[in-house]
Amino acid sequence: AQKVTQAQTEISVVEKEDVTLDCVYETRDTTYYLFWYKQPPSGELVFLIRRNSFDEQNEISGRYSWNFQKSTSSFNFTITASQVVDSAVYFCALSKGAAGNKLTFGGGTRVLVKP
Amino acid sequence: GAVVSQHPSWVICKSGTSVKIECRSLDFQATTMFWYRQFPKQSLMLMATSNEGSKATYEQGVEKDKFLINHASLTLSTLTVTSAHPEDSSFYICSARALRTGRTEAFFGQGTRLTVV
């Protein structure tokens, strides 16, 4: 069985602070994909990143960066210089086998960025 | 990018009535679609996997007779909540699987917020 744990339920920061969201996963599969999604108050899921189990390279995209460590089964997400528009719920998710397979989501972390 | 359109975006219905939610892949064919449910302040949970031309596969604890899924074409899957009750009030979101450049990806619709009164 697969499991995704986001230990932080809510994080509150002041604008321009950095914030790191933790994600720990469990799977017995050797091929899997990890995702991060942003869910603003409107509800839709905004895709942020996909990473497969064979690619441990960290990635940076603008103010967003991701740290994938298979040794600790973690896929953490950092927002640098946070902005009010970053306020949302962020979900980490896992699919086995292929990127288009069903997802197992973590519990989500609500990020509140105060001006 | 691939577009998945979900309709309606929100609906309010009376207890005991049925509600149909549509999920369409607009610019690609989706042999598989997934239906998720999200209760307020909770995570998303898979309800069922819908395959074109065959019966849907439901996750444990999801009543197949209550949540009817039809995937009659390669671009449309529907979820019907039958005899809805207030406890069915939730955010329902679909995703459609596309085959692109030799690998599969899944794209989400905008979601439907159902309120049963």
mmCIF file of N, CA and C in Angstrom, chain A residues 5-112:
data_model
loop_
_atom_site.group_PDB
_atom_site.id
_atom_site.type_symbol
_atom_site.label_atom_id
_atom_site.label_comp_id
_atom_site.label_asym_id
_atom_site.label_seq_id
_atom_site.Cartn_x
_atom_site.Cartn_y
_atom_site.Cartn_z
ATOM 1 N N THR A 5 2.586 11.331 3.582
ATOM 2 C CA THR A 5 2.378 12.057 4.840
ATOM 3 C C THR A 5 2.915 13.472 4.740
ATOM 4 N N GLN A 6 2.047 14.414 5.006
ATOM 5 C CA GLN A 6 2.456 15.807 5.118
ATOM 6 C C GLN A 6 2.204 16.193 6.575
ATOM 7 N N ALA A 7 3.266 16.217 7.329
ATOM 8 C CA ALA A 7 3.129 16.368 8.780
ATOM 9 C C ALA A 7 2.605 17.751 9.181
ATOM 10 N N GLN A 8 2.899 18.748 8.385
ATOM 11 C CA GLN A 8 2.463 20.113 8.718
ATOM 12 C C GLN A 8 1.061 20.343 8.170
ATOM 13 N N THR A 9 0.119 20.622 9.045
ATOM 14 C CA THR A 9 -1.234 20.869 8.565
ATOM 15 C C THR A 9 -1.406 22.326 8.159
ATOM 16 N N GLU A 10 -0.715 23.223 8.856
ATOM 17 C CA GLU A 10 -0.834 24.639 8.535
ATOM 18 C C GLU A 10 0.467 25.366 8.875
ATOM 19 N N ILE A 11 0.859 26.255 7.982
ATOM 20 C CA ILE A 11 2.054 27.078 8.206
ATOM 21 C C ILE A 11 1.668 28.524 7.935
ATOM 22 N N SER A 12 2.061 29.385 8.847
ATOM 23 C CA SER A 12 1.788 30.806 8.678
ATOM 24 C C SER A 12 3.119 31.554 8.639
ATOM 25 N N VAL A 13 3.306 32.361 7.622
ATOM 26 C CA VAL A 13 4.540 33.126 7.487
ATOM 27 C C VAL A 13 4.196 34.562 7.109
ATOM 28 N N VAL A 14 5.185 35.408 7.262
ATOM 29 C CA VAL A 14 5.043 36.793 6.831
ATOM 30 C C VAL A 14 5.669 36.899 5.448
ATOM 31 N N GLU A 15 5.082 37.716 4.621
ATOM 32 C CA GLU A 15 5.571 37.891 3.256
ATOM 33 C C GLU A 15 7.087 38.059 3.233
ATOM 34 N N LYS A 16 7.697 37.444 2.213
ATOM 35 C CA LYS A 16 9.141 37.457 1.949
ATOM 36 C C LYS A 16 9.893 36.409 2.759
ATOM 37 N N GLU A 17 9.231 35.769 3.687
ATOM 38 C CA GLU A 17 9.897 34.659 4.381
ATOM 39 C C GLU A 17 9.891 33.429 3.480
ATOM 40 N N ASP A 18 10.855 32.545 3.705
ATOM 41 C CA ASP A 18 10.872 31.272 2.994
ATOM 42 C C ASP A 18 10.025 30.272 3.781
ATOM 43 N N VAL A 19 9.427 29.339 3.068
ATOM 44 C CA VAL A 19 8.631 28.303 3.729
ATOM 45 C C VAL A 19 8.904 26.962 3.064
ATOM 46 N N THR A 20 9.136 25.955 3.874
ATOM 47 C CA THR A 20 9.406 24.604 3.368
ATOM 48 C C THR A 20 8.312 23.660 3.811
ATOM 49 N N LEU A 21 7.764 22.947 2.833
ATOM 50 C CA LEU A 21 6.692 21.996 3.091
ATOM 51 C C LEU A 21 7.274 20.575 3.000
ATOM 52 N N ASP A 22 7.018 19.802 4.025
ATOM 53 C CA ASP A 22 7.575 18.451 4.070
ATOM 54 C C ASP A 22 6.619 17.431 3.470
ATOM 55 N N CYS A 23 7.196 16.431 2.821
ATOM 56 C CA CYS A 23 6.413 15.334 2.267
ATOM 57 C C CYS A 23 7.228 14.057 2.406
ATOM 58 N N VAL A 24 6.664 13.084 3.060
ATOM 59 C CA VAL A 24 7.305 11.775 3.215
ATOM 60 C C VAL A 24 6.370 10.733 2.628
ATOM 61 N N TYR A 25 6.920 9.805 1.882
ATOM 62 C CA TYR A 25 6.065 8.829 1.209
ATOM 63 C C TYR A 25 6.507 7.403 1.524
ATOM 64 N N GLU A 26 5.586 6.483 1.323
ATOM 65 C CA GLU A 26 5.872 5.055 1.487
ATOM 66 C C GLU A 26 5.356 4.320 0.268
ATOM 67 N N THR A 27 6.186 3.495 -0.312
ATOM 68 C CA THR A 27 5.768 2.649 -1.413
ATOM 69 C C THR A 27 6.738 1.493 -1.545
ATOM 70 N N ARG A 28 6.246 0.388 -2.040
ATOM 71 C CA ARG A 28 7.109 -0.772 -2.276
ATOM 72 C C ARG A 28 7.526 -0.850 -3.738
ATOM 73 N N ASP A 29 6.975 0.028 -4.542
ATOM 74 C CA ASP A 29 7.286 0.017 -5.960
ATOM 75 C C ASP A 29 8.626 0.681 -6.229
ATOM 76 N N THR A 30 9.299 0.195 -7.258
ATOM 77 C CA THR A 30 10.577 0.808 -7.622
ATOM 78 C C THR A 30 10.369 1.936 -8.625
ATOM 79 N N THR A 31 9.276 1.857 -9.360
ATOM 80 C CA THR A 31 8.940 2.923 -10.311
ATOM 81 C C THR A 31 7.712 3.662 -9.806
ATOM 82 N N TYR A 32 7.876 4.923 -9.556
ATOM 83 C CA TYR A 32 6.759 5.732 -9.064
ATOM 84 C C TYR A 32 7.023 7.187 -9.420
ATOM 85 N N TYR A 33 5.968 7.979 -9.286
ATOM 86 C CA TYR A 33 6.065 9.405 -9.564
ATOM 87 C C TYR A 33 5.570 10.192 -8.359
ATOM 88 N N LEU A 34 6.200 11.305 -8.133
ATOM 89 C CA LEU A 34 5.806 12.209 -7.056
ATOM 90 C C LEU A 34 5.373 13.539 -7.638
ATOM 91 N N PHE A 35 4.373 14.127 -7.018
ATOM 92 C CA PHE A 35 3.804 15.367 -7.526
ATOM 93 C C PHE A 35 3.606 16.360 -6.381
ATOM 94 N N TRP A 36 3.570 17.633 -6.772
ATOM 95 C CA TRP A 36 3.068 18.677 -5.882
ATOM 96 C C TRP A 36 2.000 19.458 -6.641
ATOM 97 N N TYR A 37 0.890 19.709 -5.923
ATOM 98 C CA TYR A 37 -0.195 20.511 -6.473
ATOM 99 C C TYR A 37 -0.510 21.641 -5.498
ATOM 100 N N LYS A 38 -0.962 22.745 -6.079
ATOM 101 C CA LYS A 38 -1.436 23.885 -5.283
ATOM 102 C C LYS A 38 -2.952 23.962 -5.440
ATOM 103 N N GLN A 39 -3.666 24.155 -4.342
ATOM 104 C CA GLN A 39 -5.116 24.295 -4.401
ATOM 105 C C GLN A 39 -5.504 25.629 -3.764
ATOM 106 N N PRO A 40 -5.760 26.617 -4.598
ATOM 107 C CA PRO A 40 -6.202 27.913 -4.070
ATOM 108 C C PRO A 40 -7.640 27.805 -3.566
ATOM 109 N N PRO A 41 -8.149 28.846 -2.933
ATOM 110 C CA PRO A 41 -9.519 28.780 -2.384
ATOM 111 C C PRO A 41 -10.585 28.408 -3.416
ATOM 112 N N SER A 42 -10.351 28.706 -4.667
ATOM 113 C CA SER A 42 -11.339 28.367 -5.698
ATOM 114 C C SER A 42 -11.487 26.853 -5.887
ATOM 115 N N GLY A 43 -10.497 26.098 -5.461
ATOM 116 C CA GLY A 43 -10.637 24.641 -5.454
ATOM 117 C C GLY A 43 -9.877 23.881 -6.517
ATOM 118 N N GLU A 44 -9.598 24.507 -7.648
ATOM 119 C CA GLU A 44 -8.947 23.715 -8.695
ATOM 120 C C GLU A 44 -7.547 23.320 -8.272
ATOM 121 N N LEU A 45 -7.051 22.262 -8.843
ATOM 122 C CA LEU A 45 -5.703 21.791 -8.546
ATOM 123 C C LEU A 45 -4.746 22.322 -9.594
ATOM 124 N N VAL A 46 -3.730 23.026 -9.140
ATOM 125 C CA VAL A 46 -2.729 23.579 -10.052
ATOM 126 C C VAL A 46 -1.479 22.717 -9.963
ATOM 127 N N PHE A 47 -1.119 22.118 -11.068
ATOM 128 C CA PHE A 47 0.055 21.251 -11.115
ATOM 129 C C PHE A 47 1.315 22.089 -10.948
ATOM 130 N N LEU A 48 2.216 21.625 -10.078
ATOM 131 C CA LEU A 48 3.473 22.342 -9.876
ATOM 132 C C LEU A 48 4.672 21.576 -10.400
ATOM 133 N N ILE A 49 4.739 20.279 -10.061
ATOM 134 C CA ILE A 49 5.899 19.509 -10.482
ATOM 135 C C ILE A 49 5.602 18.023 -10.461
ATOM 136 N N ARG A 50 6.285 17.292 -11.294
ATOM 137 C CA ARG A 50 6.267 15.834 -11.310
ATOM 138 C C ARG A 50 7.720 15.357 -11.325
ATOM 139 N N ARG A 51 7.983 14.336 -10.568
ATOM 140 C CA ARG A 51 9.339 13.787 -10.505
ATOM 141 C C ARG A 51 9.243 12.277 -10.488
ATOM 142 N N ASN A 52 10.015 11.570 -11.308
ATOM 143 C CA ASN A 52 9.960 10.112 -11.255
ATOM 144 C C ASN A 52 11.029 9.582 -10.309
ATOM 145 N N SER A 53 10.859 8.343 -9.922
ATOM 146 C CA SER A 53 11.684 7.745 -8.873
ATOM 147 C C SER A 53 13.137 7.575 -9.271
ATOM 148 N N PHE A 54 13.420 7.692 -10.553
ATOM 149 C CA PHE A 54 14.801 7.497 -11.001
ATOM 150 C C PHE A 54 15.543 8.818 -11.177
ATOM 151 N N ASP A 55 14.860 9.888 -10.910
ATOM 152 C CA ASP A 55 15.459 11.200 -11.112
ATOM 153 C C ASP A 55 15.506 11.948 -9.788
ATOM 154 N N GLU A 56 16.648 11.893 -9.133
ATOM 155 C CA GLU A 56 16.760 12.536 -7.840
ATOM 156 C C GLU A 56 17.308 13.940 -7.921
ATOM 157 N N GLN A 57 17.423 14.444 -9.110
ATOM 158 C CA GLN A 57 17.939 15.793 -9.262
ATOM 159 C C GLN A 57 16.977 16.793 -8.645
ATOM 160 N N ASN A 58 17.495 17.701 -7.890
ATOM 161 C CA ASN A 58 16.652 18.750 -7.346
ATOM 162 C C ASN A 58 16.285 19.737 -8.450
ATOM 163 N N GLU A 59 15.198 20.435 -8.230
ATOM 164 C CA GLU A 59 14.739 21.340 -9.276
ATOM 165 C C GLU A 59 14.366 22.687 -8.706
ATOM 166 N N ILE A 60 14.624 23.701 -9.494
ATOM 167 C CA ILE A 60 14.251 25.069 -9.114
ATOM 168 C C ILE A 60 13.446 25.659 -10.269
ATOM 169 N N SER A 61 12.329 26.273 -9.901
ATOM 170 C CA SER A 61 11.526 26.952 -10.898
ATOM 171 C C SER A 61 11.082 28.273 -10.296
ATOM 172 N N GLY A 62 11.763 29.317 -10.650
ATOM 173 C CA GLY A 62 11.454 30.621 -10.082
ATOM 174 C C GLY A 62 11.671 30.634 -8.585
ATOM 175 N N ARG A 63 10.615 30.916 -7.838
ATOM 176 C CA ARG A 63 10.731 30.951 -6.370
ATOM 177 C C ARG A 63 10.492 29.579 -5.751
ATOM 178 N N TYR A 64 10.184 28.603 -6.571
ATOM 179 C CA TYR A 64 9.890 27.257 -6.083
ATOM 180 C C TYR A 64 11.115 26.364 -6.251
ATOM 181 N N SER A 65 11.345 25.513 -5.286
ATOM 182 C CA SER A 65 12.394 24.497 -5.423
ATOM 183 C C SER A 65 11.946 23.230 -4.714
ATOM 184 N N TRP A 66 12.485 22.099 -5.215
ATOM 185 C CA TRP A 66 12.104 20.812 -4.677
ATOM 186 C C TRP A 66 13.344 19.994 -4.374
ATOM 187 N N ASN A 67 13.283 19.276 -3.267
ATOM 188 C CA ASN A 67 14.391 18.431 -2.830
ATOM 189 C C ASN A 67 13.879 17.010 -2.701
ATOM 190 N N PHE A 68 14.333 16.140 -3.595
ATOM 191 C CA PHE A 68 13.902 14.738 -3.607
ATOM 192 C C PHE A 68 15.032 13.893 -3.051
ATOM 193 N N GLN A 69 14.760 13.163 -1.992
ATOM 194 C CA GLN A 69 15.770 12.291 -1.400
ATOM 195 C C GLN A 69 15.167 10.900 -1.202
ATOM 196 N N LYS A 70 15.584 9.968 -2.045
ATOM 197 C CA LYS A 70 15.069 8.603 -1.942
ATOM 198 C C LYS A 70 15.508 7.945 -0.648
ATOM 199 N N SER A 71 16.684 8.303 -0.173
ATOM 200 C CA SER A 71 17.211 7.656 1.042
ATOM 201 C C SER A 71 16.303 7.890 2.241
ATOM 202 N N THR A 72 15.618 9.009 2.248
ATOM 203 C CA THR A 72 14.715 9.311 3.355
ATOM 204 C C THR A 72 13.249 9.320 2.893
ATOM 205 N N SER A 73 13.006 8.918 1.650
ATOM 206 C CA SER A 73 11.646 8.897 1.086
ATOM 207 C C SER A 73 10.954 10.243 1.288
ATOM 208 N N SER A 74 11.657 11.286 0.920
ATOM 209 C CA SER A 74 11.082 12.615 1.100
ATOM 210 C C SER A 74 11.146 13.418 -0.193
ATOM 211 N N PHE A 75 10.173 14.288 -0.334
ATOM 212 C CA PHE A 75 10.097 15.152 -1.514
ATOM 213 C C PHE A 75 9.594 16.497 -1.030
ATOM 214 N N ASN A 76 10.507 17.295 -0.505
ATOM 215 C CA ASN A 76 10.136 18.548 0.132
ATOM 216 C C ASN A 76 10.094 19.712 -0.848
ATOM 217 N N PHE A 77 9.292 20.695 -0.509
ATOM 218 C CA PHE A 77 9.002 21.810 -1.408
ATOM 219 C C PHE A 77 9.256 23.116 -0.665
ATOM 220 N N THR A 78 10.039 23.993 -1.277
ATOM 221 C CA THR A 78 10.351 25.276 -0.643
ATOM 222 C C THR A 78 9.885 26.431 -1.520
ATOM 223 N N ILE A 79 9.209 27.355 -0.884
ATOM 224 C CA ILE A 79 8.834 28.602 -1.547
ATOM 225 C C ILE A 79 9.749 29.680 -0.976
ATOM 226 N N THR A 80 10.504 30.294 -1.840
ATOM 227 C CA THR A 80 11.434 31.347 -1.417
ATOM 228 C C THR A 80 10.758 32.705 -1.558
ATOM 229 N N ALA A 81 11.030 33.563 -0.588
ATOM 230 C CA ALA A 81 10.471 34.926 -0.634
ATOM 231 C C ALA A 81 8.966 34.874 -0.888
ATOM 232 N N SER A 82 8.257 34.270 0.038
ATOM 233 C CA SER A 82 6.826 34.011 -0.146
ATOM 234 C C SER A 82 6.051 35.305 -0.399
ATOM 235 N N GLN A 83 4.939 35.132 -1.128
ATOM 236 C CA GLN A 83 4.053 36.253 -1.447
ATOM 237 C C GLN A 83 2.641 35.888 -1.006
ATOM 238 N N VAL A 84 1.813 36.898 -0.854
ATOM 239 C CA VAL A 84 0.432 36.651 -0.419
ATOM 240 C C VAL A 84 -0.282 35.696 -1.370
ATOM 241 N N VAL A 85 0.044 35.785 -2.651
ATOM 242 C CA VAL A 85 -0.609 34.913 -3.653
ATOM 243 C C VAL A 85 -0.234 33.445 -3.483
ATOM 244 N N ASP A 86 0.778 33.184 -2.671
ATOM 245 C CA ASP A 86 1.156 31.791 -2.418
ATOM 246 C C ASP A 86 0.233 31.136 -1.393
ATOM 247 N N SER A 87 -0.616 31.896 -0.770
ATOM 248 C CA SER A 87 -1.548 31.345 0.220
ATOM 249 C C SER A 87 -2.477 30.347 -0.463
ATOM 250 N N ALA A 88 -2.439 29.121 0.017
ATOM 251 C CA ALA A 88 -3.217 28.041 -0.601
ATOM 252 C C ALA A 88 -2.970 26.775 0.213
ATOM 253 N N VAL A 89 -3.626 25.705 -0.212
ATOM 254 C CA VAL A 89 -3.312 24.388 0.342
ATOM 255 C C VAL A 89 -2.440 23.660 -0.683
ATOM 256 N N TYR A 90 -1.380 23.076 -0.213
ATOM 257 C CA TYR A 90 -0.452 22.376 -1.094
ATOM 258 C C TYR A 90 -0.500 20.877 -0.794
ATOM 259 N N PHE A 91 -0.633 20.104 -1.864
ATOM 260 C CA PHE A 91 -0.718 18.649 -1.731
ATOM 261 C C PHE A 91 0.470 17.976 -2.398
ATOM 262 N N CYS A 92 1.015 17.020 -1.708
ATOM 263 C CA CYS A 92 2.012 16.114 -2.269
ATOM 264 C C CYS A 92 1.275 14.835 -2.641
ATOM 265 N N ALA A 93 1.652 14.208 -3.747
ATOM 266 C CA ALA A 93 0.930 13.016 -4.175
ATOM 267 C C ALA A 93 1.886 12.022 -4.817
ATOM 268 N N LEU A 94 1.446 10.781 -4.895
ATOM 269 C CA LEU A 94 2.280 9.681 -5.386
ATOM 270 C C LEU A 94 1.469 8.815 -6.340
ATOM 271 N N SER A 95 2.054 8.432 -7.454
ATOM 272 C CA SER A 95 1.418 7.435 -8.312
ATOM 273 C C SER A 95 2.435 6.341 -8.593
ATOM 274 N N LYS A 96 1.949 5.133 -8.712
ATOM 275 C CA LYS A 96 2.887 4.050 -8.965
ATOM 276 C C LYS A 96 2.894 3.694 -10.436
ATOM 277 N N GLY A 97 4.047 3.348 -10.923
ATOM 278 C CA GLY A 97 4.169 2.834 -12.272
ATOM 279 C C GLY A 97 4.277 3.876 -13.353
ATOM 280 N N ALA A 98 3.307 4.751 -13.430
ATOM 281 C CA ALA A 98 3.292 5.746 -14.499
ATOM 282 C C ALA A 98 2.713 7.052 -13.982
ATOM 283 N N ALA A 99 3.072 8.124 -14.667
ATOM 284 C CA ALA A 99 2.608 9.430 -14.200
ATOM 285 C C ALA A 99 1.114 9.587 -14.342
ATOM 286 N N GLY A 100 0.502 8.808 -15.217
ATOM 287 C CA GLY A 100 -0.928 8.974 -15.445
ATOM 288 C C GLY A 100 -1.803 8.055 -14.626
ATOM 289 N N ASN A 101 -1.212 7.367 -13.684
ATOM 290 C CA ASN A 101 -2.002 6.461 -12.844
ATOM 291 C C ASN A 101 -2.664 7.199 -11.686
ATOM 292 N N LYS A 102 -3.505 6.493 -10.974
ATOM 293 C CA LYS A 102 -4.245 7.135 -9.877
ATOM 294 C C LYS A 102 -3.284 7.646 -8.819
ATOM 295 N N LEU A 103 -3.707 8.697 -8.154
ATOM 296 C CA LEU A 103 -2.860 9.360 -7.183
ATOM 297 C C LEU A 103 -3.282 9.056 -5.749
ATOM 298 N N THR A 104 -2.269 8.929 -4.909
ATOM 299 C CA THR A 104 -2.480 8.892 -3.462
ATOM 300 C C THR A 104 -1.984 10.233 -2.936
ATOM 301 N N PHE A 105 -2.885 10.960 -2.302
ATOM 302 C CA PHE A 105 -2.550 12.304 -1.841
ATOM 303 C C PHE A 105 -2.164 12.305 -0.371
ATOM 304 N N GLY A 106 -1.302 13.246 -0.026
ATOM 305 C CA GLY A 106 -1.050 13.535 1.381
ATOM 306 C C GLY A 106 -2.193 14.364 1.930
ATOM 307 N N GLY A 107 -2.140 14.641 3.219
ATOM 308 C CA GLY A 107 -3.232 15.358 3.860
ATOM 309 C C GLY A 107 -3.293 16.833 3.521
ATOM 310 N N GLY A 108 -2.235 17.349 2.920
ATOM 311 C CA GLY A 108 -2.228 18.756 2.535
ATOM 312 C C GLY A 108 -1.653 19.649 3.619
ATOM 313 N N THR A 109 -1.025 20.729 3.195
ATOM 314 C CA THR A 109 -0.515 21.742 4.111
ATOM 315 C C THR A 109 -1.091 23.091 3.699
ATOM 316 N N ARG A 110 -1.769 23.729 4.632
ATOM 317 C CA ARG A 110 -2.329 25.053 4.341
ATOM 318 C C ARG A 110 -1.276 26.097 4.636
ATOM 319 N N VAL A 111 -0.949 26.898 3.644
ATOM 320 C CA VAL A 111 0.049 27.959 3.796
ATOM 321 C C VAL A 111 -0.665 29.297 3.801
ATOM 322 N N LEU A 112 -0.415 30.059 4.828
ATOM 323 C CA LEU A 112 -0.997 31.398 4.926
ATOM 324 C C LEU A 112 0.157 32.398 4.943
#
